[in-house]
Amino acid sequence: MKVILASPRGFCAGVNMAIECLDLALKSFGAPVYVYHEIVHNKYVVETFKKKGAIFVDDLQEVPPKSILLFSAHGVSPEIRQAAKARDLTAIDATCPLVTKVHLEAIKFAKLGYTICLIGHEGHDEVIGTMGEAPEAIVLVETEADVDKLEIADPEKLAYLTQTTLSVDDATRIINRLKQRFPEIKGPPKADICYATQNRQEAVRILGSEAQLVLVLGSQNSSNSQRLKELAKESGTPGYLVDGAKDIQPEWFEGIETVLVTAGASAPEDVVQECLDYLVERFDATIEARSIREEEVHFPLPKELRKLVSIT
């Protein structure tokens, strides 16, 4: 069996920054360090940090006053920031800068009196955080059918933003429908879907045609990983999303000669290598690395962490 190993894959700059933040916070301040929501949507990463002393919470009431608290890569609402201050928590903001960009766009449009259509998935941490910036001004849109049901008081004061980890194709279809219904609608100066999400989707789109099966490394609650699996299936190629080699079912590979392996933006390279080792051992697979573009993006640590570490 032949395995095409896609690149770019795995950690993006935002995930790298968030993980570096938590690692450095644990080393600098010691355990426990509290994290609001999962640092990134990956089971392996979360379990690894739990063993190091990170405590993940969904309610700030679980965090003792004066503790160290880290906001995850997905961002939080102003309400959560205020709640952290009220508990006298030392907050470290590991929000991905590309998510922060969407937050700032939401604030700008809301101040100008616009209704904002946020294209995204209900309940996703990033969407909750973005909507919290201007709850009275934002309407969540998940499908083209949602667009058809929209009732907008002033169509000339309408804008759209998107969750950063969406399917490019799905977002484009919804944006086009919005523009059909509301020709005056305004969008962000630069597309909100992040470079890493687009690059990983492009790799599956280009290389998937050469494979009979696509194996995506990532967790079930990872939006960008789910999109990779769906993209494969939309093109007629079976796609499976797994956390690691233990989730692989041998029967998937019956009669399969070529497999594409990729990883979502929150999946570590360790689990990719674990799965490659499994495929080599089980199916005598040969690995062919294929890159469709280079990524050289790097985000610096947040200033509050650099400042805190310099003090300790």
Short mmCIF file of C-alpha atoms in Angstrom, two decimals:
data_model
loop_
_atom_site.label_atom_id
_atom_site.label_comp_id
_atom_site.label_asym_id
_atom_site.label_seq_id
_atom_site.Cartn_x
_atom_site.Cartn_y
_atom_site.Cartn_z
CA MET A 1 0.00 0.00 0.00
CA LYS A 2 1.16 3.53 -0.78
CA VAL A 3 0.65 6.40 1.67
CA ILE A 4 0.70 9.99 0.42
CA LEU A 5 1.64 12.19 3.37
CA ALA A 6 0.12 15.63 2.84
CA SER A 7 1.82 18.89 3.70
CA PRO A 8 0.93 21.37 5.12
CA ARG A 9 -0.71 19.37 7.92
CA GLY A 10 -1.00 19.49 11.69
CA PHE A 11 -0.25 22.39 13.99
CA CYS A 12 -0.82 25.91 12.68
CA ALA A 13 0.86 29.03 14.09
CA GLY A 14 -2.07 29.80 16.40
CA VAL A 15 -2.05 26.31 17.92
CA ASN A 16 1.74 26.40 18.29
CA MET A 17 1.48 29.72 20.12
CA ALA A 18 -1.29 28.53 22.46
CA ILE A 19 0.55 25.33 23.34
CA GLU A 20 3.79 27.25 23.91
CA CYS A 21 1.88 29.64 26.21
CA LEU A 22 0.52 26.84 28.38
CA ASP A 23 3.83 24.99 28.47
CA LEU A 24 5.69 28.14 29.51
CA ALA A 25 3.04 29.07 32.10
CA LEU A 26 3.34 25.65 33.73
CA LYS A 27 7.14 25.84 33.78
CA SER A 28 7.19 29.43 35.07
CA PHE A 29 4.42 29.38 37.66
CA GLY A 30 4.06 25.69 38.42
CA ALA A 31 0.87 23.63 38.54
CA PRO A 32 -1.96 24.15 38.56
CA VAL A 33 -2.54 26.49 35.64
CA TYR A 34 -6.23 26.79 34.80
CA VAL A 35 -7.42 26.92 31.19
CA TYR A 36 -10.83 28.21 30.12
CA HIS A 37 -12.10 25.49 27.74
CA GLU A 38 -9.73 23.12 25.96
CA ILE A 39 -6.47 24.84 24.97
CA VAL A 40 -7.05 23.46 21.45
CA HIS A 41 -9.60 20.94 20.24
CA ASN A 42 -7.43 17.86 20.44
CA LYS A 43 -7.84 15.01 22.91
CA TYR A 44 -4.16 14.01 22.85
CA VAL A 45 -2.95 17.56 23.56
CA VAL A 46 -5.48 18.09 26.36
CA GLU A 47 -4.64 14.78 28.09
CA THR A 48 -0.91 15.52 27.84
CA PHE A 49 -1.36 18.88 29.57
CA LYS A 50 -3.63 17.39 32.25
CA LYS A 51 -0.73 15.12 33.22
CA LYS A 52 1.50 18.20 33.53
CA GLY A 53 -0.92 19.95 35.89
CA ALA A 54 -3.22 21.97 33.66
CA ILE A 55 -6.86 22.08 34.79
CA PHE A 56 -9.45 22.72 32.08
CA VAL A 57 -12.69 24.40 33.15
CA ASP A 58 -15.90 25.54 31.48
CA ASP A 59 -16.96 27.76 34.40
CA LEU A 60 -14.72 30.37 36.03
CA GLN A 61 -16.40 29.63 39.38
CA GLU A 62 -14.24 26.49 39.36
CA VAL A 63 -11.07 28.63 39.40
CA PRO A 64 -9.82 29.73 42.85
CA PRO A 65 -9.27 33.51 43.20
CA LYS A 66 -5.78 34.80 42.38
CA SER A 67 -4.99 31.76 40.22
CA ILE A 68 -3.25 31.73 36.84
CA LEU A 69 -5.82 31.43 34.04
CA LEU A 70 -5.16 30.93 30.34
CA PHE A 71 -7.73 31.71 27.64
CA SER A 72 -7.71 29.09 24.87
CA ALA A 73 -6.80 29.62 21.22
CA HIS A 74 -10.49 29.98 20.30
CA GLY A 75 -10.97 33.27 22.12
CA VAL A 76 -13.45 34.41 24.76
CA SER A 77 -16.12 37.07 25.15
CA PRO A 78 -15.69 40.34 27.08
CA GLU A 79 -18.03 38.87 29.72
CA ILE A 80 -15.50 36.12 30.49
CA ARG A 81 -12.65 38.63 30.66
CA GLN A 82 -14.62 40.70 33.18
CA ALA A 83 -15.46 37.59 35.22
CA ALA A 84 -11.74 36.73 35.36
CA LYS A 85 -10.94 40.23 36.65
CA ALA A 86 -13.70 39.97 39.26
CA ARG A 87 -12.07 36.80 40.62
CA ASP A 88 -8.66 38.50 40.65
CA LEU A 89 -7.24 35.95 38.22
CA THR A 90 -3.97 36.50 36.39
CA ALA A 91 -5.17 36.01 32.82
CA ILE A 92 -2.95 35.00 29.91
CA ASP A 93 -4.62 35.43 26.52
CA ALA A 94 -3.62 32.65 24.11
CA THR A 95 -6.30 33.60 21.57
CA CYS A 96 -5.14 33.03 18.00
CA PRO A 97 -4.45 36.45 16.40
CA LEU A 98 -6.61 35.45 13.43
CA VAL A 99 -9.56 34.93 15.80
CA THR A 100 -8.79 38.28 17.46
CA LYS A 101 -8.99 39.83 13.97
CA VAL A 102 -12.61 38.60 13.65
CA HIS A 103 -13.44 39.93 17.13
CA LEU A 104 -12.13 43.37 16.18
CA GLU A 105 -14.12 43.34 12.94
CA ALA A 106 -17.28 42.48 14.90
CA ILE A 107 -16.66 45.38 17.29
CA LYS A 108 -16.02 47.78 14.40
CA PHE A 109 -19.18 46.84 12.46
CA ALA A 110 -21.33 46.92 15.62
CA LYS A 111 -20.10 50.42 16.54
CA LEU A 112 -21.08 51.58 13.04
CA GLY A 113 -24.60 50.28 13.59
CA TYR A 114 -24.42 47.23 11.32
CA THR A 115 -26.23 43.94 11.77
CA ILE A 116 -23.58 41.22 11.46
CA CYS A 117 -24.19 37.79 9.96
CA LEU A 118 -21.64 35.47 11.57
CA ILE A 119 -21.16 32.36 9.42
CA GLY A 120 -20.23 29.52 11.74
CA HIS A 121 -21.29 26.53 13.83
CA GLU A 122 -23.57 27.03 16.82
CA GLY A 123 -21.91 26.13 20.11
CA HIS A 124 -18.34 26.25 18.83
CA ASP A 125 -16.04 28.01 21.32
CA GLU A 126 -14.84 30.48 18.70
CA VAL A 127 -18.38 31.41 17.68
CA ILE A 128 -19.45 31.90 21.32
CA GLY A 129 -16.50 34.23 21.91
CA THR A 130 -17.08 36.28 18.75
CA MET A 131 -20.82 36.64 19.36
CA GLY A 132 -20.04 37.84 22.88
CA GLU A 133 -18.31 40.92 21.45
CA ALA A 134 -21.61 42.33 20.13
CA PRO A 135 -24.49 40.01 21.09
CA GLU A 136 -27.20 42.49 20.14
CA ALA A 137 -25.78 43.00 16.65
CA ILE A 138 -24.80 39.45 15.58
CA VAL A 139 -26.99 36.83 13.93
CA LEU A 140 -25.58 33.31 13.50
CA VAL A 141 -25.89 31.83 10.00
CA GLU A 142 -25.03 28.14 9.54
CA THR A 143 -26.55 27.29 6.13
CA GLU A 144 -27.88 28.82 2.93
CA ALA A 145 -31.37 28.05 4.24
CA ASP A 146 -30.65 30.28 7.24
CA VAL A 147 -29.85 33.11 4.82
CA ASP A 148 -33.23 32.68 3.13
CA LYS A 149 -35.00 33.09 6.49
CA LEU A 150 -33.16 36.26 7.52
CA GLU A 151 -35.23 39.35 8.27
CA ILE A 152 -33.00 42.43 8.29
CA ALA A 153 -34.39 45.82 9.30
CA ASP A 154 -31.84 47.81 7.28
CA PRO A 155 -30.23 45.76 4.44
CA GLU A 156 -27.90 48.68 3.70
CA LYS A 157 -26.33 48.31 7.16
CA LEU A 158 -25.49 44.62 6.94
CA ALA A 159 -22.10 42.85 7.16
CA TYR A 160 -20.81 39.29 7.35
CA LEU A 161 -17.92 37.61 9.16
CA THR A 162 -16.92 33.96 9.33
CA GLN A 163 -15.58 31.46 11.83
CA THR A 164 -11.90 30.91 10.98
CA THR A 165 -12.07 27.10 10.65
CA LEU A 166 -14.92 26.65 8.17
CA SER A 167 -14.94 24.79 4.90
CA VAL A 168 -13.92 27.34 2.27
CA ASP A 169 -16.49 25.92 -0.16
CA ASP A 170 -19.33 25.98 2.39
CA ALA A 171 -18.52 29.53 3.47
CA THR A 172 -18.32 30.69 -0.16
CA ARG A 173 -21.77 29.24 -0.91
CA ILE A 174 -23.29 31.02 2.10
CA ILE A 175 -21.53 34.31 1.31
CA ASN A 176 -22.77 34.13 -2.30
CA ARG A 177 -26.32 33.56 -1.08
CA LEU A 178 -26.02 36.55 1.27
CA LYS A 179 -24.80 38.72 -1.61
CA GLN A 180 -27.71 37.56 -3.78
CA ARG A 181 -30.27 38.48 -1.12
CA PHE A 182 -28.48 41.58 0.15
CA PRO A 183 -26.38 43.18 -2.63
CA GLU A 184 -25.20 45.96 -0.30
CA ILE A 185 -23.75 43.60 2.31
CA LYS A 186 -20.18 44.34 3.41
CA GLY A 187 -17.50 41.81 4.26
CA PRO A 188 -14.17 41.95 6.08
CA PRO A 189 -11.24 43.64 4.26
CA LYS A 190 -9.50 40.25 4.21
CA ALA A 191 -11.10 36.78 4.35
CA ASP A 192 -11.61 35.45 7.88
CA ILE A 193 -10.97 31.75 7.19
CA CYS A 194 -7.41 31.20 8.37
CA TYR A 195 -4.48 30.41 6.09
CA ALA A 196 -3.88 27.01 7.75
CA THR A 197 -7.49 25.89 7.33
CA GLN A 198 -7.37 26.86 3.65
CA ASN A 199 -4.00 25.20 3.04
CA ARG A 200 -5.01 21.89 4.62
CA GLN A 201 -8.25 21.86 2.66
CA GLU A 202 -6.37 22.64 -0.55
CA ALA A 203 -3.98 19.73 0.08
CA VAL A 204 -6.89 17.30 0.48
CA ARG A 205 -8.58 18.72 -2.62
CA ILE A 206 -5.43 18.36 -4.76
CA LEU A 207 -3.96 15.13 -3.41
CA GLY A 208 -7.20 13.36 -2.52
CA SER A 209 -7.89 12.60 -6.18
CA GLU A 210 -4.87 10.27 -6.16
CA ALA A 211 -6.10 8.26 -3.17
CA GLN A 212 -8.86 5.75 -2.51
CA LEU A 213 -9.10 6.65 1.17
CA VAL A 214 -8.30 9.76 3.24
CA LEU A 215 -7.18 9.40 6.85
CA VAL A 216 -7.45 12.61 8.88
CA LEU A 217 -5.73 12.91 12.25
CA GLY A 218 -7.70 15.09 14.66
CA SER A 219 -10.40 15.04 17.32
CA GLN A 220 -14.14 14.85 16.74
CA ASN A 221 -14.72 18.33 18.24
CA SER A 222 -12.14 19.92 15.91
CA SER A 223 -14.06 21.92 13.32
CA ASN A 224 -11.20 22.19 10.82
CA SER A 225 -10.47 18.43 11.10
CA GLN A 226 -14.12 17.57 10.48
CA ARG A 227 -14.05 19.76 7.37
CA LEU A 228 -11.10 17.77 5.98
CA LYS A 229 -13.01 14.51 6.38
CA GLU A 230 -16.12 16.02 4.79
CA LEU A 231 -14.10 17.44 1.90
CA ALA A 232 -12.79 13.98 1.08
CA LYS A 233 -16.28 12.47 1.16
CA GLU A 234 -17.70 15.26 -1.00
CA SER A 235 -15.19 14.31 -3.70
CA GLY A 236 -16.29 10.66 -3.51
CA THR A 237 -13.35 9.35 -1.46
CA PRO A 238 -14.02 7.66 1.89
CA GLY A 239 -12.66 9.80 4.72
CA TYR A 240 -12.07 8.87 8.36
CA LEU A 241 -11.25 11.15 11.31
CA VAL A 242 -9.23 9.51 14.08
CA ASP A 243 -7.44 10.68 17.23
CA GLY A 244 -4.67 8.13 16.76
CA ALA A 245 -3.67 4.68 15.57
CA LYS A 246 -5.88 2.95 18.16
CA ASP A 247 -8.97 4.27 16.34
CA ILE A 248 -7.99 2.83 12.95
CA GLN A 249 -10.10 -0.10 11.72
CA PRO A 250 -8.11 -2.54 9.51
CA GLU A 251 -11.19 -3.34 7.40
CA TRP A 252 -11.19 0.23 6.06
CA PHE A 253 -8.16 -0.67 3.97
CA GLU A 254 -9.45 -3.81 2.24
CA GLY A 255 -8.71 -3.40 -1.48
CA ILE A 256 -7.14 0.03 -0.90
CA GLU A 257 -3.88 0.70 -2.74
CA THR A 258 -3.33 4.41 -2.03
CA VAL A 259 -4.12 6.34 1.17
CA LEU A 260 -3.83 10.08 1.79
CA VAL A 261 -2.84 10.96 5.36
CA THR A 262 -3.29 14.49 6.70
CA ALA A 263 -3.92 16.18 10.04
CA GLY A 264 -6.08 19.01 11.29
CA ALA A 265 -4.52 22.22 12.59
CA SER A 266 -4.72 21.09 16.23
CA ALA A 267 -3.33 17.55 15.74
CA PRO A 268 0.28 16.93 16.89
CA GLU A 269 2.86 15.33 14.63
CA ASP A 270 3.36 12.56 17.21
CA VAL A 271 -0.02 11.05 16.39
CA VAL A 272 0.66 11.34 12.66
CA GLN A 273 3.87 9.37 13.03
CA GLU A 274 2.10 6.81 15.23
CA CYS A 275 -0.44 6.20 12.47
CA LEU A 276 2.24 6.01 9.77
CA ASP A 277 4.09 3.41 11.86
CA TYR A 278 0.85 1.42 12.14
CA LEU A 279 0.25 1.51 8.37
CA VAL A 280 3.85 0.48 7.63
CA GLU A 281 3.75 -2.38 10.12
CA ARG A 282 0.26 -3.62 9.28
CA PHE A 283 0.18 -3.10 5.50
CA ASP A 284 3.86 -2.82 4.56
CA ALA A 285 3.06 0.72 3.40
CA THR A 286 5.53 2.99 1.63
CA ILE A 287 5.41 6.70 2.53
CA GLU A 288 5.58 9.46 -0.09
CA ALA A 289 5.69 13.01 1.33
CA ARG A 290 3.94 15.60 -0.86
CA SER A 291 3.85 19.33 -0.21
CA ILE A 292 1.53 21.76 -1.98
CA ARG A 293 2.92 24.90 -0.31
CA GLU A 294 5.23 26.09 2.45
CA GLU A 295 4.03 27.67 5.69
CA GLU A 296 6.30 30.09 7.53
CA VAL A 297 3.81 31.87 9.78
CA HIS A 298 4.78 32.43 13.43
CA PHE A 299 2.88 34.28 16.16
CA PRO A 300 4.76 35.78 19.14
CA LEU A 301 3.75 34.97 22.71
CA PRO A 302 1.17 37.37 24.18
CA LYS A 303 2.71 40.41 25.83
CA GLU A 304 1.23 39.64 29.24
CA LEU A 305 3.00 36.27 29.31
CA ARG A 306 6.32 37.77 28.18
CA LYS A 307 5.93 40.37 30.92
CA LEU A 308 4.99 37.84 33.62
CA VAL A 309 7.83 35.49 32.73
CA SER A 310 10.35 38.34 32.81
CA ILE A 311 9.21 39.19 36.35
CA THR A 312 9.49 35.63 37.75
#
